[in-house]
Amino acid sequence: MSKFLKIFAPAAGGAAGVLTMAYVLADQFVVDIPSIAPVLVSQANAASTDAAENEPAATPTPEGGFGLGREALPEEVAAWDVDVRPGGIGLPEGRGDVATGEQVFAEACAVCHGDFAEGVGNWPVLAGGFDTLANKDPVKTVGSYWPYLSTVWDYVHRSMPFGNAQSLSPDEVYAITAYILYSNYLVEDDFELSHENFAGFEMPNADGFIVDDRPETEYTIWRTEPCMQDCKDSVEITMRASVVDVTPEEDGAEEEAAAEDAADEVEMAAADPEPAEAAAPEADAAAAPDPELVAAGEKVFRKCKACHMVGEDAKNRVGPVLNGVMGATMGGHDDFKYSSVFEEAAAEGRIWDEAAMAEFLAAPKSYMKGTKMSFAGLKKEEDIDAIIAYLKSFGD
């Protein structure tokens, strides 16, 4: 027998055996299907009958409807019906005072909005901005711009705190709203807001809005044939939001920027030292603020900007200008109306030295009892040192 037949004969015999077995099994499977199918159909019909018996009665289809779904249950409607309208319609029962609001605000809101609603970085400012709406750059805050207190309560209740929305109780929302009013000097420190007195509170800018009549008065002017002449050949991006600083930066970015600015200042000073004959005495050099500390103080001072200004063209806001404050008499600005406790300090001749300023910045209300300043104080000693260094950099 040839070598080819020795290899091919066994392979052909094995293939024939496999094909024969496959044919037998396939024939058996086809024969058994009719006996299995009735069982499966019976089970499916039984399951369908059980589901139909347990399904609630269908709601009649409203006229013109599509016959889909059902009417919402009262509790389902209540879960969505959380809006509050002007006049307090929709408010839940509850109450909260300014003191409680300050505590809750510090825990839940201050990380973005500052300890007394002045805003941190580019996060929204909630206090101040009065008499700025007609300016080129108006400061639109709750006090200066928002027309209805119900919007404040509703927004805090729905969307705050950032990242943990709707975690506040109604009483906490009342308290936060009361504290925001207090931060805008619209109520006293003993004020309590509740569902009972809510409707009686009117916001300063309630009359600052008008009905939009542009569809009738202006749209017809704009909606004409478009001008297709003197168009630019191309449109280019000239600036990006990250460059013009209109969005909040990531954590740590501001600190890095401040450190880089301070390092640049040090390098510039090293590269271009002043002539020896113009050098200040050693005592004056020792008293000069550390550039890095000043840069850090500028960052921390953002917590103060809502009420205080420094530098050229600084003006009094809710608080006085702080140019030259270090070493000056407390309550010493003649053109600012201080609270009585500062007037007494001025009469006593008390001075803003470093020790006094540090103690005041740590706990303003404890150091100067009776002050109207609502700032809770700086918790970190390094922040206090930085602010003092920053204030020292501004003369009269």
CSV table of C-alpha atoms in Angstrom, one decimal:
chain,number,residue,atom,x,y,z
A,1,MET,CA,0.0,0.0,0.0
A,2,SER,CA,1.3,3.4,-0.9
A,3,LYS,CA,2.2,6.0,1.8
A,4,PHE,CA,-0.7,8.2,0.7
A,5,LEU,CA,-3.3,5.5,1.3
A,6,LYS,CA,-1.8,4.7,4.7
A,7,ILE,CA,-2.5,8.3,5.7
A,8,PHE,CA,-5.7,9.0,3.8
A,9,ALA,CA,-7.7,5.9,4.6
A,10,PRO,CA,-7.8,6.3,8.4
A,11,ALA,CA,-8.7,10.1,8.1
A,12,ALA,CA,-11.5,9.4,5.6
A,13,GLY,CA,-12.9,6.7,7.9
A,14,GLY,CA,-12.9,9.0,10.9
A,15,ALA,CA,-14.7,11.8,9.0
A,16,ALA,CA,-17.4,9.4,7.8
A,17,GLY,CA,-18.0,8.4,11.4
A,18,VAL,CA,-18.3,12.0,12.6
A,19,LEU,CA,-20.8,12.8,9.9
A,20,THR,CA,-22.9,9.8,10.6
A,21,MET,CA,-23.2,10.7,14.3
A,22,ALA,CA,-24.1,14.3,13.5
A,23,TYR,CA,-26.9,13.1,11.3
A,24,VAL,CA,-28.4,10.8,14.0
A,25,LEU,CA,-28.3,13.6,16.6
A,26,ALA,CA,-29.8,16.2,14.4
A,27,ASP,CA,-32.7,13.8,13.5
A,28,GLN,CA,-33.3,13.1,17.1
A,29,PHE,CA,-33.4,16.8,18.0
A,30,VAL,CA,-35.8,17.7,15.2
A,31,VAL,CA,-38.1,14.9,16.3
A,32,ASP,CA,-38.1,16.0,20.0
A,33,ILE,CA,-38.9,19.7,19.3
A,34,PRO,CA,-42.7,19.3,19.0
A,35,SER,CA,-42.8,17.7,22.5
A,36,ILE,CA,-40.8,20.5,24.1
A,37,ALA,CA,-42.6,23.5,22.4
A,38,PRO,CA,-46.0,23.0,24.0
A,39,VAL,CA,-44.5,23.1,27.5
A,40,LEU,CA,-42.6,26.4,26.8
A,41,VAL,CA,-45.7,28.0,25.3
A,42,SER,CA,-47.8,27.0,28.3
A,43,GLN,CA,-45.3,28.5,30.8
A,44,ALA,CA,-45.2,31.7,28.9
A,45,ASN,CA,-49.0,32.0,28.8
A,46,ALA,CA,-49.2,31.4,32.6
A,47,ALA,CA,-46.6,34.1,33.3
A,48,SER,CA,-48.5,36.6,31.1
A,49,THR,CA,-51.7,35.8,32.9
A,50,ASP,CA,-50.1,36.4,36.4
A,51,ALA,CA,-48.6,39.7,35.3
A,52,ALA,CA,-52.0,40.9,34.0
A,53,GLU,CA,-53.7,40.0,37.2
A,54,ASN,CA,-51.2,41.9,39.3
A,55,GLU,CA,-51.1,45.1,37.1
A,56,PRO,CA,-53.2,48.0,38.5
A,57,ALA,CA,-56.1,49.1,36.5
A,58,ALA,CA,-55.1,51.3,33.6
A,59,THR,CA,-55.8,55.0,33.9
A,60,PRO,CA,-58.3,56.2,31.4
A,61,THR,CA,-56.6,57.9,28.5
A,62,PRO,CA,-57.2,61.7,28.6
A,63,GLU,CA,-58.8,63.1,25.6
A,64,GLY,CA,-56.1,63.7,23.0
A,65,GLY,CA,-53.5,61.7,25.0
A,66,PHE,CA,-51.4,58.8,23.8
A,67,GLY,CA,-52.4,56.2,26.4
A,68,LEU,CA,-48.9,56.1,27.9
A,69,GLY,CA,-48.0,55.9,31.6
A,70,ARG,CA,-50.2,57.0,34.5
A,71,GLU,CA,-51.1,60.0,36.6
A,72,ALA,CA,-48.3,61.0,39.0
A,73,LEU,CA,-49.0,60.1,42.7
A,74,PRO,CA,-49.3,63.0,45.2
A,75,GLU,CA,-46.0,62.1,46.9
A,76,GLU,CA,-44.3,62.0,43.5
A,77,VAL,CA,-45.6,65.5,42.7
A,78,ALA,CA,-44.5,66.8,46.1
A,79,ALA,CA,-41.0,65.6,45.5
A,80,TRP,CA,-40.7,67.9,42.5
A,81,ASP,CA,-42.8,70.7,43.8
A,82,VAL,CA,-40.0,72.5,45.7
A,83,ASP,CA,-40.0,75.9,44.0
A,84,VAL,CA,-40.6,79.1,46.1
A,85,ARG,CA,-42.2,82.1,44.4
A,86,PRO,CA,-42.1,85.8,45.3
A,87,GLY,CA,-44.1,86.5,48.4
A,88,GLY,CA,-43.0,83.3,50.0
A,89,ILE,CA,-45.5,81.0,48.2
A,90,GLY,CA,-44.2,77.4,48.5
A,91,LEU,CA,-42.0,78.0,51.6
A,92,PRO,CA,-41.9,75.2,54.2
A,93,GLU,CA,-42.3,76.1,57.8
A,94,GLY,CA,-39.1,76.9,59.6
A,95,ARG,CA,-36.9,79.7,61.0
A,96,GLY,CA,-33.3,80.7,61.4
A,97,ASP,CA,-31.4,83.6,63.0
A,98,VAL,CA,-28.3,85.5,61.9
A,99,ALA,CA,-26.0,83.9,64.6
A,100,THR,CA,-27.0,80.3,63.5
A,101,GLY,CA,-26.6,81.3,59.9
A,102,GLU,CA,-23.1,82.6,60.4
A,103,GLN,CA,-22.1,79.2,61.8
A,104,VAL,CA,-23.8,77.2,59.0
A,105,PHE,CA,-22.4,79.5,56.4
A,106,ALA,CA,-18.9,79.1,57.7
A,107,GLU,CA,-19.2,75.4,57.6
A,108,ALA,CA,-21.0,74.9,54.3
A,109,CYS,CA,-20.5,78.1,52.2
A,110,ALA,CA,-17.4,80.0,53.2
A,111,VAL,CA,-15.0,77.8,51.3
A,112,CYS,CA,-16.4,79.4,48.1
A,113,HIS,CA,-18.1,82.6,49.2
A,114,GLY,CA,-15.8,83.7,52.0
A,115,ASP,CA,-16.4,84.0,55.7
A,116,PHE,CA,-18.7,87.0,55.3
A,117,ALA,CA,-20.0,86.5,51.7
A,118,GLU,CA,-17.2,88.5,50.1
A,119,GLY,CA,-16.4,85.7,47.6
A,120,VAL,CA,-13.2,83.7,47.3
A,121,GLY,CA,-11.1,84.0,44.2
A,122,ASN,CA,-13.6,84.0,41.3
A,123,TRP,CA,-16.4,82.4,43.2
A,124,PRO,CA,-19.5,84.7,43.4
A,125,VAL,CA,-19.6,87.7,45.8
A,126,LEU,CA,-22.9,87.7,47.8
A,127,ALA,CA,-22.5,91.0,49.7
A,128,GLY,CA,-21.8,94.6,48.9
A,129,GLY,CA,-21.9,96.2,45.5
A,130,PHE,CA,-24.4,98.9,46.3
A,131,ASP,CA,-24.5,101.8,43.9
A,132,THR,CA,-22.4,100.0,41.3
A,133,LEU,CA,-25.1,98.8,38.9
A,134,ALA,CA,-24.7,101.8,36.7
A,135,ASN,CA,-20.9,101.3,36.6
A,136,LYS,CA,-18.9,99.8,33.7
A,137,ASP,CA,-18.2,96.8,36.0
A,138,PRO,CA,-21.2,96.4,38.3
A,139,VAL,CA,-21.0,94.2,41.4
A,140,LYS,CA,-24.2,92.1,41.2
A,141,THR,CA,-24.7,90.6,44.7
A,142,VAL,CA,-27.8,89.5,46.7
A,143,GLY,CA,-27.9,92.9,48.3
A,144,SER,CA,-27.3,95.1,45.3
A,145,TYR,CA,-29.0,93.2,42.5
A,146,TRP,CA,-31.4,90.3,43.4
A,147,PRO,CA,-35.0,91.6,43.4
A,148,TYR,CA,-36.7,88.8,45.4
A,149,LEU,CA,-35.7,87.1,48.7
A,150,SER,CA,-37.5,84.0,47.5
A,151,THR,CA,-34.9,83.5,44.8
A,152,VAL,CA,-32.2,83.4,47.5
A,153,TRP,CA,-34.0,80.9,49.6
A,154,ASP,CA,-35.0,78.7,46.6
A,155,TYR,CA,-31.5,78.7,45.1
A,156,VAL,CA,-29.8,77.8,48.4
A,157,HIS,CA,-32.3,75.1,49.0
A,158,ARG,CA,-32.1,73.6,45.6
A,159,SER,CA,-28.5,73.9,44.6
A,160,MET,CA,-26.2,74.5,47.7
A,161,PRO,CA,-23.8,73.7,49.1
A,162,PHE,CA,-21.8,73.1,45.9
A,163,GLY,CA,-21.3,69.4,45.5
A,164,ASN,CA,-23.8,68.5,48.2
A,165,ALA,CA,-27.0,70.1,47.0
A,166,GLN,CA,-30.2,69.7,49.1
A,167,SER,CA,-28.4,68.5,52.2
A,168,LEU,CA,-29.5,71.6,54.2
A,169,SER,CA,-32.6,71.5,56.3
A,170,PRO,CA,-35.3,74.3,55.9
A,171,ASP,CA,-34.2,75.8,59.2
A,172,GLU,CA,-30.5,76.0,58.0
A,173,VAL,CA,-31.6,77.6,54.7
A,174,TYR,CA,-33.6,80.2,56.7
A,175,ALA,CA,-30.5,80.9,58.8
A,176,ILE,CA,-28.1,81.2,55.9
A,177,THR,CA,-30.5,83.5,54.1
A,178,ALA,CA,-30.7,85.7,57.3
A,179,TYR,CA,-26.9,85.8,57.5
A,180,ILE,CA,-26.6,86.8,53.8
A,181,LEU,CA,-29.1,89.7,54.5
A,182,TYR,CA,-27.0,90.6,57.5
A,183,SER,CA,-23.8,90.6,55.5
A,184,ASN,CA,-25.4,93.1,53.2
A,185,TYR,CA,-26.3,95.3,56.2
A,186,LEU,CA,-30.0,94.8,55.4
A,187,VAL,CA,-30.9,93.4,58.9
A,188,GLU,CA,-29.5,93.6,62.4
A,189,ASP,CA,-27.5,90.9,64.1
A,190,ASP,CA,-30.5,89.7,66.2
A,191,PHE,CA,-32.7,89.2,63.1
A,192,GLU,CA,-34.6,85.9,62.7
A,193,LEU,CA,-36.1,84.9,59.3
A,194,SER,CA,-39.1,82.6,59.2
A,195,HIS,CA,-42.0,81.5,57.0
A,196,GLU,CA,-44.1,83.9,59.0
A,197,ASN,CA,-42.2,87.2,58.3
A,198,PHE,CA,-40.6,86.2,54.9
A,199,ALA,CA,-43.3,87.8,52.7
A,200,GLY,CA,-42.8,91.2,54.5
A,201,PHE,CA,-39.2,91.6,53.5
A,202,GLU,CA,-38.5,93.6,50.4
A,203,MET,CA,-35.1,93.6,48.6
A,204,PRO,CA,-33.5,97.0,47.7
A,205,ASN,CA,-33.5,96.3,44.0
A,206,ALA,CA,-37.1,95.0,43.8
A,207,ASP,CA,-38.0,97.9,41.5
A,208,GLY,CA,-34.9,97.7,39.4
A,209,PHE,CA,-36.3,95.4,36.7
A,210,ILE,CA,-38.7,96.1,33.9
A,211,VAL,CA,-40.9,94.0,31.6
A,212,ASP,CA,-38.9,93.0,28.5
A,213,ASP,CA,-40.6,94.7,25.6
A,214,ARG,CA,-37.9,94.1,23.0
A,215,PRO,CA,-39.9,91.6,20.9
A,216,GLU,CA,-42.3,94.5,20.2
A,217,THR,CA,-39.9,97.4,20.1
A,218,GLU,CA,-36.6,96.2,18.8
A,219,TYR,CA,-36.7,92.7,17.3
A,220,THR,CA,-38.4,94.1,14.1
A,221,ILE,CA,-35.4,96.4,13.7
A,222,TRP,CA,-32.8,93.7,13.9
A,223,ARG,CA,-34.6,91.1,11.9
A,224,THR,CA,-34.0,92.5,8.4
A,225,GLU,CA,-31.8,91.2,5.6
A,226,PRO,CA,-28.3,90.5,7.0
A,227,CYS,CA,-25.5,92.7,5.9
A,228,MET,CA,-23.1,90.8,3.7
A,229,GLN,CA,-20.5,93.5,3.0
A,230,ASP,CA,-17.2,94.6,4.5
A,231,CYS,CA,-16.9,91.2,6.4
A,232,LYS,CA,-13.6,90.2,7.9
A,233,ASP,CA,-11.6,87.7,5.9
A,234,SER,CA,-11.0,85.5,9.0
A,235,VAL,CA,-11.9,85.3,12.7
A,236,GLU,CA,-9.2,84.7,15.2
A,237,ILE,CA,-9.2,83.9,18.9
A,238,THR,CA,-7.4,86.8,20.7
A,239,MET,CA,-7.8,85.7,24.3
A,240,ARG,CA,-8.9,82.7,26.3
A,241,ALA,CA,-10.9,82.5,29.5
A,242,SER,CA,-8.0,80.9,31.4
A,243,VAL,CA,-5.8,83.9,30.6
A,244,VAL,CA,-8.3,86.7,31.5
A,245,ASP,CA,-9.0,84.9,34.8
A,246,VAL,CA,-12.8,84.6,34.6
A,247,THR,CA,-13.1,81.1,35.9
A,248,PRO,CA,-12.2,79.7,39.3
A,249,GLU,CA,-8.8,78.0,39.3
A,250,GLU,CA,-8.1,74.5,40.5
A,251,ASP,CA,-7.0,74.0,44.1
A,252,GLY,CA,-3.4,75.1,44.6
A,253,ALA,CA,-3.2,77.0,41.4
A,254,GLU,CA,-3.5,80.4,43.1
A,255,GLU,CA,-0.9,79.5,45.7
A,256,GLU,CA,1.5,78.4,43.0
A,257,ALA,CA,0.9,81.6,41.1
A,258,ALA,CA,1.5,83.7,44.2
A,259,ALA,CA,4.8,81.8,44.9
A,260,GLU,CA,6.0,82.3,41.3
A,261,ASP,CA,5.2,86.0,41.4
A,262,ALA,CA,7.1,86.3,44.7
A,263,ALA,CA,10.1,84.4,43.3
A,264,ASP,CA,10.2,86.6,40.2
A,265,GLU,CA,10.3,89.7,42.5
A,266,VAL,CA,13.2,88.2,44.4
A,267,GLU,CA,15.1,87.3,41.2
A,268,MET,CA,14.5,90.8,39.8
A,269,ALA,CA,15.8,92.4,43.0
A,270,ALA,CA,18.9,90.1,42.9
A,271,ALA,CA,19.6,90.9,39.3
A,272,ASP,CA,19.3,94.7,39.7
A,273,PRO,CA,20.5,95.6,43.2
A,274,GLU,CA,20.4,99.2,44.3
A,275,PRO,CA,23.7,101.1,44.6
A,276,ALA,CA,25.4,100.8,47.9
A,277,GLU,CA,25.2,104.5,48.6
A,278,ALA,CA,21.4,104.4,48.2
A,279,ALA,CA,20.9,101.4,50.5
A,280,ALA,CA,18.7,101.9,53.5
A,281,PRO,CA,20.0,101.6,57.1
A,282,GLU,CA,20.1,98.1,58.5
A,283,ALA,CA,17.2,98.9,60.8
A,284,ASP,CA,14.9,99.9,57.9
A,285,ALA,CA,16.0,96.9,55.9
A,286,ALA,CA,15.0,94.6,58.8
A,287,ALA,CA,11.6,96.3,59.0
A,288,ALA,CA,10.9,95.9,55.3
A,289,PRO,CA,8.2,93.3,54.6
A,290,ASP,CA,9.3,90.0,53.1
A,291,PRO,CA,8.2,90.0,49.4
A,292,GLU,CA,7.0,86.4,49.6
A,293,LEU,CA,4.9,87.2,52.7
A,294,VAL,CA,3.5,90.3,51.0
A,295,ALA,CA,2.5,88.2,48.0
A,296,ALA,CA,0.8,85.6,50.3
A,297,GLY,CA,-1.0,88.5,52.1
A,298,GLU,CA,-2.4,89.8,48.8
A,299,LYS,CA,-4.0,86.4,48.3
A,300,VAL,CA,-5.5,86.3,51.8
A,301,PHE,CA,-6.7,89.9,51.4
A,302,ARG,CA,-9.2,88.7,48.9
A,303,LYS,CA,-11.3,87.9,51.9
A,304,CYS,CA,-11.3,91.6,52.8
A,305,LYS,CA,-11.9,93.1,49.3
A,306,ALA,CA,-15.7,93.2,49.6
A,307,CYS,CA,-15.5,95.8,52.3
A,308,HIS,CA,-11.9,97.3,52.2
A,309,MET,CA,-9.7,98.8,49.5
A,310,VAL,CA,-6.0,99.5,49.4
A,311,GLY,CA,-3.6,101.1,46.9
A,312,GLU,CA,-3.9,104.0,44.6
A,313,ASP,CA,-7.5,105.4,44.1
A,314,ALA,CA,-8.7,103.3,47.0
A,315,LYS,CA,-12.1,104.4,48.4
A,316,ASN,CA,-14.2,103.7,51.4
A,317,ARG,CA,-16.6,100.8,51.0
A,318,VAL,CA,-18.6,99.1,53.7
A,319,GLY,CA,-15.3,99.4,55.6
A,320,PRO,CA,-12.7,102.2,55.5
A,321,VAL,CA,-9.6,102.4,53.2
A,322,LEU,CA,-6.7,100.6,54.8
A,323,ASN,CA,-3.8,102.5,53.3
A,324,GLY,CA,-1.5,103.5,56.1
A,325,VAL,CA,-3.5,101.6,58.7
A,326,MET,CA,-0.5,99.9,60.3
A,327,GLY,CA,0.8,102.3,63.0
A,328,ALA,CA,-2.3,104.6,62.7
A,329,THR,CA,-4.9,105.4,65.3
A,330,MET,CA,-7.9,103.0,65.4
A,331,GLY,CA,-10.9,104.6,63.8
A,332,GLY,CA,-8.7,107.4,62.4
A,333,HIS,CA,-10.2,108.1,59.0
A,334,ASP,CA,-12.1,111.4,59.2
A,335,ASP,CA,-14.3,110.6,56.1
A,336,PHE,CA,-15.6,107.3,57.4
A,337,LYS,CA,-18.5,106.7,59.8
A,338,TYR,CA,-17.2,104.2,62.4
A,339,SER,CA,-19.2,102.3,64.9
A,340,SER,CA,-19.2,103.6,68.4
A,341,VAL,CA,-16.6,101.1,69.7
A,342,PHE,CA,-14.1,102.4,67.1
A,343,GLU,CA,-14.9,106.0,68.0
A,344,GLU,CA,-14.1,105.2,71.6
A,345,ALA,CA,-10.8,103.5,70.6
A,346,ALA,CA,-9.9,106.6,68.6
A,347,ALA,CA,-10.7,108.9,71.6
A,348,GLU,CA,-8.4,106.7,73.7
A,349,GLY,CA,-5.6,106.9,71.1
A,350,ARG,CA,-5.3,103.2,70.6
A,351,ILE,CA,-2.8,102.3,67.8
A,352,TRP,CA,-2.9,99.5,65.2
A,353,ASP,CA,0.4,97.9,66.0
A,354,GLU,CA,1.3,94.4,64.9
A,355,ALA,CA,0.0,92.8,68.2
A,356,ALA,CA,-3.3,94.6,68.1
A,357,MET,CA,-3.9,93.9,64.4
A,358,ALA,CA,-3.0,90.2,64.9
A,359,GLU,CA,-5.4,89.8,67.8
A,360,PHE,CA,-8.2,91.7,65.9
A,361,LEU,CA,-7.7,89.6,62.7
A,362,ALA,CA,-8.0,86.4,64.7
A,363,ALA,CA,-11.3,87.3,66.3
A,364,PRO,CA,-12.7,90.8,65.4
A,365,LYS,CA,-15.8,90.5,67.5
A,366,SER,CA,-13.9,89.4,70.6
A,367,TYR,CA,-11.2,92.0,70.3
A,368,MET,CA,-13.5,94.9,69.5
A,369,LYS,CA,-16.8,94.0,71.1
A,370,GLY,CA,-19.7,95.9,69.5
A,371,THR,CA,-18.1,96.1,66.0
A,372,LYS,CA,-20.5,95.8,63.1
A,373,MET,CA,-17.8,93.9,61.1
A,374,SER,CA,-19.2,90.4,60.5
A,375,PHE,CA,-15.9,88.8,59.6
A,376,ALA,CA,-15.4,85.7,61.7
A,377,GLY,CA,-11.6,86.0,61.8
A,378,LEU,CA,-8.6,84.2,60.3
A,379,LYS,CA,-7.8,80.8,61.7
A,380,LYS,CA,-4.2,80.4,60.5
A,381,GLU,CA,-1.4,82.4,62.1
A,382,GLU,CA,0.5,82.5,58.8
A,383,ASP,CA,-2.5,84.2,57.1
A,384,ILE,CA,-2.5,86.8,59.8
A,385,ASP,CA,1.2,87.5,59.4
A,386,ALA,CA,0.8,87.7,55.6
A,387,ILE,CA,-2.1,90.2,55.9
A,388,ILE,CA,0.0,92.4,58.2
A,389,ALA,CA,2.9,92.3,55.9
A,390,TYR,CA,0.6,93.2,53.0
A,391,LEU,CA,-0.9,96.1,54.8
A,392,LYS,CA,2.5,97.4,55.7
A,393,SER,CA,3.3,97.7,52.0
A,394,PHE,CA,0.7,100.4,51.6
A,395,GLY,CA,1.5,103.9,52.9
A,396,ASP,CA,-0.9,106.8,53.4
